[in-house]
PDB file of N, CA and C in Angstrom:
ATOM      1  N   ASN A  25      14.830  18.478  -1.802  1.00 42.00           N
ATOM      2  CA  ASN A  25      14.692  17.357  -0.887  1.00 42.00           C
ATOM      3  C   ASN A  25      13.227  17.109  -0.577  1.00 42.00           C
ATOM      4  N   PHE A  26      12.857  15.862  -0.522  1.00 42.00           N
ATOM      5  CA  PHE A  26      11.494  15.470  -0.212  1.00 42.00           C
ATOM      6  C   PHE A  26      11.440  14.838   1.161  1.00 42.00           C
ATOM      7  N   LYS A  27      10.366  15.112   1.868  1.00 49.00           N
ATOM      8  CA  LYS A  27      10.092  14.371   3.092  1.00 49.00           C
ATOM      9  C   LYS A  27       9.409  13.076   2.689  1.00 49.00           C
ATOM     10  N   SER A  28       9.614  12.022   3.436  1.00 50.00           N
ATOM     11  CA  SER A  28       9.091  10.713   3.033  1.00 50.00           C
ATOM     12  C   SER A  28       7.578  10.701   2.932  1.00 50.00           C
ATOM     13  N   ASP A  29       6.885  11.567   3.667  1.00 50.00           N
ATOM     14  CA  ASP A  29       5.432  11.561   3.595  1.00 50.00           C
ATOM     15  C   ASP A  29       4.902  12.433   2.455  1.00 50.00           C
ATOM     16  N   GLU A  30       5.791  12.999   1.646  1.00 46.00           N
ATOM     17  CA  GLU A  30       5.385  13.809   0.510  1.00 46.00           C
ATOM     18  C   GLU A  30       5.596  13.096  -0.819  1.00 46.00           C
ATOM     19  N   VAL A  31       6.046  11.896  -0.787  1.00 45.00           N
ATOM     20  CA  VAL A  31       6.412  11.171  -1.996  1.00 45.00           C
ATOM     21  C   VAL A  31       5.597   9.891  -2.084  1.00 45.00           C
ATOM     22  N   ILE A  32       5.223   9.525  -3.301  1.00 46.00           N
ATOM     23  CA  ILE A  32       4.606   8.223  -3.493  1.00 46.00           C
ATOM     24  C   ILE A  32       5.701   7.185  -3.325  1.00 46.00           C
ATOM     25  N   ILE A  33       5.476   6.266  -2.425  1.00 47.00           N
ATOM     26  CA  ILE A  33       6.476   5.256  -2.115  1.00 47.00           C
ATOM     27  C   ILE A  33       6.117   3.957  -2.831  1.00 47.00           C
ATOM     28  N   ILE A  34       7.022   3.429  -3.650  1.00 46.00           N
ATOM     29  CA  ILE A  34       6.838   2.102  -4.223  1.00 46.00           C
ATOM     30  C   ILE A  34       7.427   1.141  -3.205  1.00 46.00           C
ATOM     31  N   LEU A  35       6.548   0.423  -2.541  1.00 47.00           N
ATOM     32  CA  LEU A  35       7.007  -0.378  -1.416  1.00 47.00           C
ATOM     33  C   LEU A  35       7.598  -1.705  -1.827  1.00 47.00           C
ATOM     34  N   LYS A  36       6.940  -2.405  -2.705  1.00 49.00           N
ATOM     35  CA  LYS A  36       7.425  -3.751  -3.016  1.00 49.00           C
ATOM     36  C   LYS A  36       7.138  -4.079  -4.470  1.00 49.00           C
ATOM     37  N   LEU A  37       7.905  -4.987  -4.998  1.00 52.00           N
ATOM     38  CA  LEU A  37       7.728  -5.493  -6.351  1.00 52.00           C
ATOM     39  C   LEU A  37       7.882  -6.993  -6.291  1.00 52.00           C
ATOM     40  N   LYS A  38       7.000  -7.673  -6.984  1.00 54.00           N
ATOM     41  CA  LYS A  38       7.112  -9.132  -7.003  1.00 54.00           C
ATOM     42  C   LYS A  38       6.663  -9.649  -8.340  1.00 54.00           C
ATOM     43  N   SER A  39       7.103 -10.824  -8.681  1.00 53.00           N
ATOM     44  CA  SER A  39       6.662 -11.499  -9.894  1.00 53.00           C
ATOM     45  C   SER A  39       5.882 -12.743  -9.496  1.00 53.00           C
ATOM     46  N   VAL A  40       4.715 -12.895 -10.117  1.00 53.00           N
ATOM     47  CA  VAL A  40       3.876 -14.067  -9.884  1.00 53.00           C
ATOM     48  C   VAL A  40       3.686 -14.718 -11.239  1.00 53.00           C
ATOM     49  N   GLY A  41       4.417 -15.793 -11.498  1.00 60.00           N
ATOM     50  CA  GLY A  41       4.361 -16.411 -12.813  1.00 60.00           C
ATOM     51  C   GLY A  41       4.803 -15.400 -13.855  1.00 60.00           C
ATOM     52  N   CYS A  42       3.906 -15.080 -14.789  1.00 58.00           N
ATOM     53  CA  CYS A  42       4.200 -14.111 -15.854  1.00 58.00           C
ATOM     54  C   CYS A  42       3.812 -12.693 -15.459  1.00 58.00           C
ATOM     55  N   ILE A  43       3.269 -12.498 -14.266  1.00 64.00           N
ATOM     56  CA  ILE A  43       2.781 -11.189 -13.855  1.00 64.00           C
ATOM     57  C   ILE A  43       3.787 -10.542 -12.914  1.00 64.00           C
ATOM     58  N   SER A  44       4.170  -9.314 -13.237  1.00 74.00           N
ATOM     59  CA  SER A  44       4.956  -8.507 -12.308  1.00 74.00           C
ATOM     60  C   SER A  44       4.003  -7.492 -11.706  1.00 74.00           C
ATOM     61  N   MET A  45       4.206  -7.179 -10.447  1.00 78.00           N
ATOM     62  CA  MET A  45       3.318  -6.236  -9.811  1.00 78.00           C
ATOM     63  C   MET A  45       4.086  -5.396  -8.810  1.00 78.00           C
ATOM     64  N   SER A  46       3.532  -4.238  -8.522  1.00 81.00           N
ATOM     65  CA  SER A  46       4.060  -3.408  -7.447  1.00 81.00           C
ATOM     66  C   SER A  46       2.883  -2.830  -6.691  1.00 81.00           C
ATOM     67  N   ILE A  47       3.085  -2.610  -5.427  1.00 85.00           N
ATOM     68  CA  ILE A  47       2.084  -1.964  -4.603  1.00 85.00           C
ATOM     69  C   ILE A  47       2.653  -0.607  -4.212  1.00 85.00           C
ATOM     70  N   LYS A  48       1.882   0.440  -4.481  1.00 87.00           N
ATOM     71  CA  LYS A  48       2.309   1.798  -4.151  1.00 87.00           C
ATOM     72  C   LYS A  48       1.362   2.367  -3.104  1.00 87.00           C
ATOM     73  N   ILE A  49       1.924   3.062  -2.150  1.00 88.00           N
ATOM     74  CA  ILE A  49       1.126   3.781  -1.163  1.00 88.00           C
ATOM     75  C   ILE A  49       1.502   5.247  -1.247  1.00 88.00           C
ATOM     76  N   ASP A  50       0.518   6.088  -1.514  1.00 88.00           N
ATOM     77  CA  ASP A  50       0.727   7.531  -1.559  1.00 88.00           C
ATOM     78  C   ASP A  50       0.517   8.053  -0.141  1.00 88.00           C
ATOM     79  N   TYR A  51       1.600   8.298   0.574  1.00 87.00           N
ATOM     80  CA  TYR A  51       1.496   8.714   1.963  1.00 87.00           C
ATOM     81  C   TYR A  51       0.936  10.118   2.123  1.00 87.00           C
ATOM     82  N   VAL A  52       0.922  10.912   1.068  1.00 87.00           N
ATOM     83  CA  VAL A  52       0.277  12.227   1.142  1.00 87.00           C
ATOM     84  C   VAL A  52      -1.219  12.039   1.338  1.00 87.00           C
ATOM     85  N   LYS A  53      -1.810  11.122   0.572  1.00 87.00           N
ATOM     86  CA  LYS A  53      -3.232  10.823   0.725  1.00 87.00           C
ATOM     87  C   LYS A  53      -3.475  10.028   2.003  1.00 87.00           C
ATOM     88  N   CYS A  54      -2.588   9.126   2.301  1.00 85.00           N
ATOM     89  CA  CYS A  54      -2.743   8.198   3.413  1.00 85.00           C
ATOM     90  C   CYS A  54      -2.682   8.892   4.773  1.00 85.00           C
ATOM     91  N   LYS A  55      -1.920   9.965   4.878  1.00 79.00           N
ATOM     92  CA  LYS A  55      -1.706  10.579   6.189  1.00 79.00           C
ATOM     93  C   LYS A  55      -2.978  11.149   6.801  1.00 79.00           C
ATOM     94  N   GLU A  56      -4.003  11.376   5.996  1.00 73.00           N
ATOM     95  CA  GLU A  56      -5.263  11.870   6.523  1.00 73.00           C
ATOM     96  C   GLU A  56      -6.181  10.744   6.970  1.00 73.00           C
ATOM     97  N   CYS A  57      -5.760   9.521   6.846  1.00 80.00           N
ATOM     98  CA  CYS A  57      -6.573   8.363   7.178  1.00 80.00           C
ATOM     99  C   CYS A  57      -6.351   7.973   8.639  1.00 80.00           C
ATOM    100  N   ASP A  58      -7.423   7.625   9.300  1.00 81.00           N
ATOM    101  CA  ASP A  58      -7.285   7.097  10.648  1.00 81.00           C
ATOM    102  C   ASP A  58      -8.003   5.751  10.778  1.00 81.00           C
ATOM    103  N   ASP A  59      -8.403   5.208   9.629  1.00 86.00           N
ATOM    104  CA  ASP A  59      -9.166   3.967   9.597  1.00 86.00           C
ATOM    105  C   ASP A  59      -8.289   2.749   9.301  1.00 86.00           C
ATOM    106  N   TYR A  60      -7.310   2.901   8.447  1.00 90.00           N
ATOM    107  CA  TYR A  60      -6.377   1.841   8.052  1.00 90.00           C
ATOM    108  C   TYR A  60      -7.099   0.571   7.597  1.00 90.00           C
ATOM    109  N   THR A  61      -8.081   0.765   6.734  1.00 92.00           N
ATOM    110  CA  THR A  61      -8.845  -0.349   6.181  1.00 92.00           C
ATOM    111  C   THR A  61      -7.939  -1.350   5.484  1.00 92.00           C
ATOM    112  N   CYS A  62      -6.889  -0.871   4.838  1.00 90.00           N
ATOM    113  CA  CYS A  62      -5.989  -1.760   4.098  1.00 90.00           C
ATOM    114  C   CYS A  62      -5.385  -2.821   5.004  1.00 90.00           C
ATOM    115  N   VAL A  63      -5.047  -2.438   6.224  1.00 92.00           N
ATOM    116  CA  VAL A  63      -4.448  -3.384   7.162  1.00 92.00           C
ATOM    117  C   VAL A  63      -5.487  -4.410   7.601  1.00 92.00           C
ATOM    118  N   ASP A  64      -6.684  -3.935   7.887  1.00 93.00           N
ATOM    119  CA  ASP A  64      -7.733  -4.817   8.411  1.00 93.00           C
ATOM    120  C   ASP A  64      -8.376  -5.700   7.358  1.00 93.00           C
ATOM    121  N   CYS A  65      -8.457  -5.228   6.109  1.00 94.00           N
ATOM    122  CA  CYS A  65      -9.192  -5.974   5.086  1.00 94.00           C
ATOM    123  C   CYS A  65      -8.375  -7.082   4.432  1.00 94.00           C
ATOM    124  N   CYS A  66      -7.073  -7.037   4.558  1.00 94.00           N
ATOM    125  CA  CYS A  66      -6.227  -8.011   3.869  1.00 94.00           C
ATOM    126  C   CYS A  66      -6.199  -9.339   4.622  1.00 94.00           C
ATOM    127  N   ALA A  67      -6.835 -10.326   4.034  1.00 94.00           N
ATOM    128  CA  ALA A  67      -6.895 -11.654   4.654  1.00 94.00           C
ATOM    129  C   ALA A  67      -5.530 -12.335   4.687  1.00 94.00           C
ATOM    130  N   MET A  68      -4.617 -11.867   3.849  1.00 93.00           N
ATOM    131  CA  MET A  68      -3.296 -12.482   3.763  1.00 93.00           C
ATOM    132  C   MET A  68      -2.259 -11.781   4.651  1.00 93.00           C
ATOM    133  N   ALA A  69      -2.677 -10.760   5.396  1.00 94.00           N
ATOM    134  CA  ALA A  69      -1.803 -10.016   6.315  1.00 94.00           C
ATOM    135  C   ALA A  69      -0.577  -9.441   5.606  1.00 94.00           C
ATOM    136  N   VAL A  70      -0.800  -8.872   4.433  1.00 91.00           N
ATOM    137  CA  VAL A  70       0.288  -8.252   3.679  1.00 91.00           C
ATOM    138  C   VAL A  70       0.741  -6.960   4.351  1.00 91.00           C
ATOM    139  N   PHE A  71      -0.203  -6.239   4.971  1.00 92.00           N
ATOM    140  CA  PHE A  71       0.086  -4.933   5.578  1.00 92.00           C
ATOM    141  C   PHE A  71       0.192  -5.013   7.094  1.00 92.00           C
ATOM    142  N   SER A  72       0.933  -4.065   7.644  1.00 92.00           N
ATOM    143  CA  SER A  72       0.992  -3.849   9.078  1.00 92.00           C
ATOM    144  C   SER A  72       1.137  -2.344   9.288  1.00 92.00           C
ATOM    145  N   LEU A  73       0.962  -1.891  10.506  1.00 91.00           N
ATOM    146  CA  LEU A  73       1.148  -0.471  10.810  1.00 91.00           C
ATOM    147  C   LEU A  73       2.503  -0.246  11.459  1.00 91.00           C
ATOM    148  N   GLU A  74       3.169   0.805  11.006  1.00 88.00           N
ATOM    149  CA  GLU A  74       4.427   1.228  11.614  1.00 88.00           C
ATOM    150  C   GLU A  74       4.421   2.743  11.635  1.00 88.00           C
ATOM    151  N   ASP A  75       4.542   3.328  12.805  1.00 86.00           N
ATOM    152  CA  ASP A  75       4.487   4.786  12.955  1.00 86.00           C
ATOM    153  C   ASP A  75       3.217   5.369  12.340  1.00 86.00           C
ATOM    154  N   ASN A  76       2.093   4.699  12.571  1.00 84.00           N
ATOM    155  CA  ASN A  76       0.787   5.125  12.056  1.00 84.00           C
ATOM    156  C   ASN A  76       0.732   5.212  10.531  1.00 84.00           C
ATOM    157  N   LYS A  77       1.507   4.360   9.877  1.00 86.00           N
ATOM    158  CA  LYS A  77       1.477   4.252   8.423  1.00 86.00           C
ATOM    159  C   LYS A  77       1.415   2.774   8.057  1.00 86.00           C
ATOM    160  N   PRO A  78       0.633   2.440   7.031  1.00 89.00           N
ATOM    161  CA  PRO A  78       0.650   1.048   6.582  1.00 89.00           C
ATOM    162  C   PRO A  78       1.966   0.750   5.860  1.00 89.00           C
ATOM    163  N   ILE A  79       2.506  -0.397   6.146  1.00 88.00           N
ATOM    164  CA  ILE A  79       3.696  -0.862   5.436  1.00 88.00           C
ATOM    165  C   ILE A  79       3.422  -2.280   4.955  1.00 88.00           C
ATOM    166  N   ILE A  80       4.155  -2.710   3.968  1.00 87.00           N
ATOM    167  CA  ILE A  80       4.014  -4.064   3.458  1.00 87.00           C
ATOM    168  C   ILE A  80       5.022  -4.938   4.172  1.00 87.00           C
ATOM    169  N   VAL A  81       4.501  -5.962   4.834  1.00 88.00           N
ATOM    170  CA  VAL A  81       5.376  -6.852   5.596  1.00 88.00           C
ATOM    171  C   VAL A  81       5.554  -8.204   4.928  1.00 88.00           C
ATOM    172  N   ASP A  82       4.636  -8.552   4.003  1.00 85.00           N
ATOM    173  CA  ASP A  82       4.740  -9.867   3.356  1.00 85.00           C
ATOM    174  C   ASP A  82       4.199  -9.797   1.925  1.00 85.00           C
ATOM    175  N   ILE A  83       4.977  -9.250   1.019  1.00 81.00           N
ATOM    176  CA  ILE A  83       4.552  -9.115  -0.379  1.00 81.00           C
ATOM    177  C   ILE A  83       4.288 -10.466  -1.019  1.00 81.00           C
ATOM    178  N   ASP A  84       4.994 -11.483  -0.596  1.00 82.00           N
ATOM    179  CA  ASP A  84       4.815 -12.811  -1.184  1.00 82.00           C
ATOM    180  C   ASP A  84       3.441 -13.394  -0.889  1.00 82.00           C
ATOM    181  N   ALA A  85       2.793 -12.910   0.150  1.00 87.00           N
ATOM    182  CA  ALA A  85       1.449 -13.392   0.490  1.00 87.00           C
ATOM    183  C   ALA A  85       0.367 -12.727  -0.365  1.00 87.00           C
ATOM    184  N   CYS A  86       0.705 -11.646  -1.044  1.00 86.00           N
ATOM    185  CA  CYS A  86      -0.286 -10.909  -1.841  1.00 86.00           C
ATOM    186  C   CYS A  86      -0.792 -11.778  -2.990  1.00 86.00           C
ATOM    187  N   THR A  87      -2.107 -11.851  -3.109  1.00 86.00           N
ATOM    188  CA  THR A  87      -2.737 -12.653  -4.162  1.00 86.00           C
ATOM    189  C   THR A  87      -3.263 -11.789  -5.312  1.00 86.00           C
ATOM    190  N   LEU A  88      -2.984 -10.499  -5.281  1.00 86.00           N
ATOM    191  CA  LEU A  88      -3.446  -9.537  -6.294  1.00 86.00           C
ATOM    192  C   LEU A  88      -4.969  -9.408  -6.337  1.00 86.00           C
ATOM    193  N   CYS A  89      -5.629  -9.670  -5.223  1.00 91.00           N
ATOM    194  CA  CYS A  89      -7.093  -9.599  -5.203  1.00 91.00           C
ATOM    195  C   CYS A  89      -7.588  -8.164  -5.344  1.00 91.00           C
ATOM    196  N   GLY A  90      -6.815  -7.181  -4.882  1.00 93.00           N
ATOM    197  CA  GLY A  90      -7.167  -5.780  -5.043  1.00 93.00           C
ATOM    198  C   GLY A  90      -8.123  -5.225  -4.009  1.00 93.00           C
ATOM    199  N   ILE A  91      -8.435  -6.003  -2.986  1.00 95.00           N
ATOM    200  CA  ILE A  91      -9.370  -5.510  -1.969  1.00 95.00           C
ATOM    201  C   ILE A  91      -8.820  -4.264  -1.277  1.00 95.00           C
ATOM    202  N   CYS A  92      -7.543  -4.250  -0.961  1.00 94.00           N
ATOM    203  CA  CYS A  92      -6.948  -3.083  -0.297  1.00 94.00           C
ATOM    204  C   CYS A  92      -7.089  -1.838  -1.168  1.00 94.00           C
ATOM    205  N   GLU A  93      -6.853  -2.009  -2.448  1.00 94.00           N
ATOM    206  CA  GLU A  93      -6.957  -0.899  -3.402  1.00 94.00           C
ATOM    207  C   GLU A  93      -8.399  -0.412  -3.505  1.00 94.00           C
ATOM    208  N   ASP A  94      -9.338  -1.341  -3.574  1.00 96.00           N
ATOM    209  CA  ASP A  94     -10.756  -0.993  -3.707  1.00 96.00           C
ATOM    210  C   ASP A  94     -11.315  -0.336  -2.453  1.00 96.00           C
ATOM    211  N   LEU A  95     -10.904  -0.802  -1.285  1.00 95.00           N
ATOM    212  CA  LEU A  95     -11.492  -0.316  -0.041  1.00 95.00           C
ATOM    213  C   LEU A  95     -10.777   0.879   0.571  1.00 95.00           C
ATOM    214  N   CYS A  96      -9.631   1.232   0.061  1.00 93.00           N
ATOM    215  CA  CYS A  96      -8.907   2.389   0.593  1.00 93.00           C
ATOM    216  C   CYS A  96      -9.743   3.653   0.357  1.00 93.00           C
ATOM    217  N   GLN A  97     -10.210   4.244   1.437  1.00 91.00           N
ATOM    218  CA  GLN A  97     -11.085   5.407   1.341  1.00 91.00           C
ATOM    219  C   GLN A  97     -10.393   6.618   0.737  1.00 91.00           C
ATOM    220  N   LYS A  98      -9.108   6.729   0.897  1.00 91.00           N
ATOM    221  CA  LYS A  98      -8.336   7.863   0.375  1.00 91.00           C
ATOM    222  C   LYS A  98      -7.751   7.593  -1.003  1.00 91.00           C
ATOM    223  N   LYS A  99      -7.961   6.375  -1.528  1.00 92.00           N
ATOM    224  CA  LYS A  99      -7.400   5.966  -2.827  1.00 92.00           C
ATOM    225  C   LYS A  99      -5.884   6.148  -2.840  1.00 92.00           C
ATOM    226  N   ALA A 100      -5.259   5.787  -1.735  1.00 92.00           N
ATOM    227  CA  ALA A 100      -3.817   5.939  -1.580  1.00 92.00           C
ATOM    228  C   ALA A 100      -3.043   4.701  -2.015  1.00 92.00           C
ATOM    229  N   ILE A 101      -3.743   3.594  -2.250  1.00 92.00           N
ATOM    230  CA  ILE A 101      -3.076   2.354  -2.634  1.00 92.00           C
ATOM    231  C   ILE A 101      -3.332   2.083  -4.105  1.00 92.00           C
ATOM    232  N   THR A 102      -2.265   1.763  -4.811  1.00 90.00           N
ATOM    233  CA  THR A 102      -2.356   1.392  -6.213  1.00 90.00           C
ATOM    234  C   THR A 102      -1.587   0.088  -6.413  1.00 90.00           C
ATOM    235  N   ILE A 103      -2.232  -0.864  -7.050  1.00 88.00           N
ATOM    236  CA  ILE A 103      -1.546  -2.092  -7.424  1.00 88.00           C
ATOM    237  C   ILE A 103      -1.349  -2.054  -8.938  1.00 88.00           C
ATOM    238  N   ASP A 104      -0.100  -2.054  -9.357  1.00 84.00           N
ATOM    239  CA  ASP A 104       0.217  -2.071 -10.778  1.00 84.00           C
ATOM    240  C   ASP A 104       0.530  -3.506 -11.176  1.00 84.00           C
ATOM    241  N   ARG A 105      -0.224  -3.990 -12.136  1.00 78.00           N
ATOM    242  CA  ARG A 105      -0.021  -5.354 -12.663  1.00 78.00           C
ATOM    243  C   ARG A 105       0.491  -5.250 -14.077  1.00 78.00           C
ATOM    244  N   GLU A 106       1.544  -5.967 -14.379  1.00 73.00           N
ATOM    245  CA  GLU A 106       2.107  -5.939 -15.740  1.00 73.00           C
ATOM    246  C   GLU A 106       2.161  -7.320 -16.318  1.00 73.00           C
TER     247      GLU A 106
END
């Protein structure tokens, strides 16, 4: 059995035209963060905080810009583009 904070969580999947994407948050890496840059840096308000963890609240607003992935100090966010 895994605790939810020990597993990489695939939060959302969306298709944009011919591109499929998913945003993953590794809560093992994320739990040491107290800055939550991902929430603050996203101009599209894709993220929010719930129980001191970032969650995706509006995947459809994501423009695949990658700022959250680039600025995450713990490298806990991965955007997979296919």
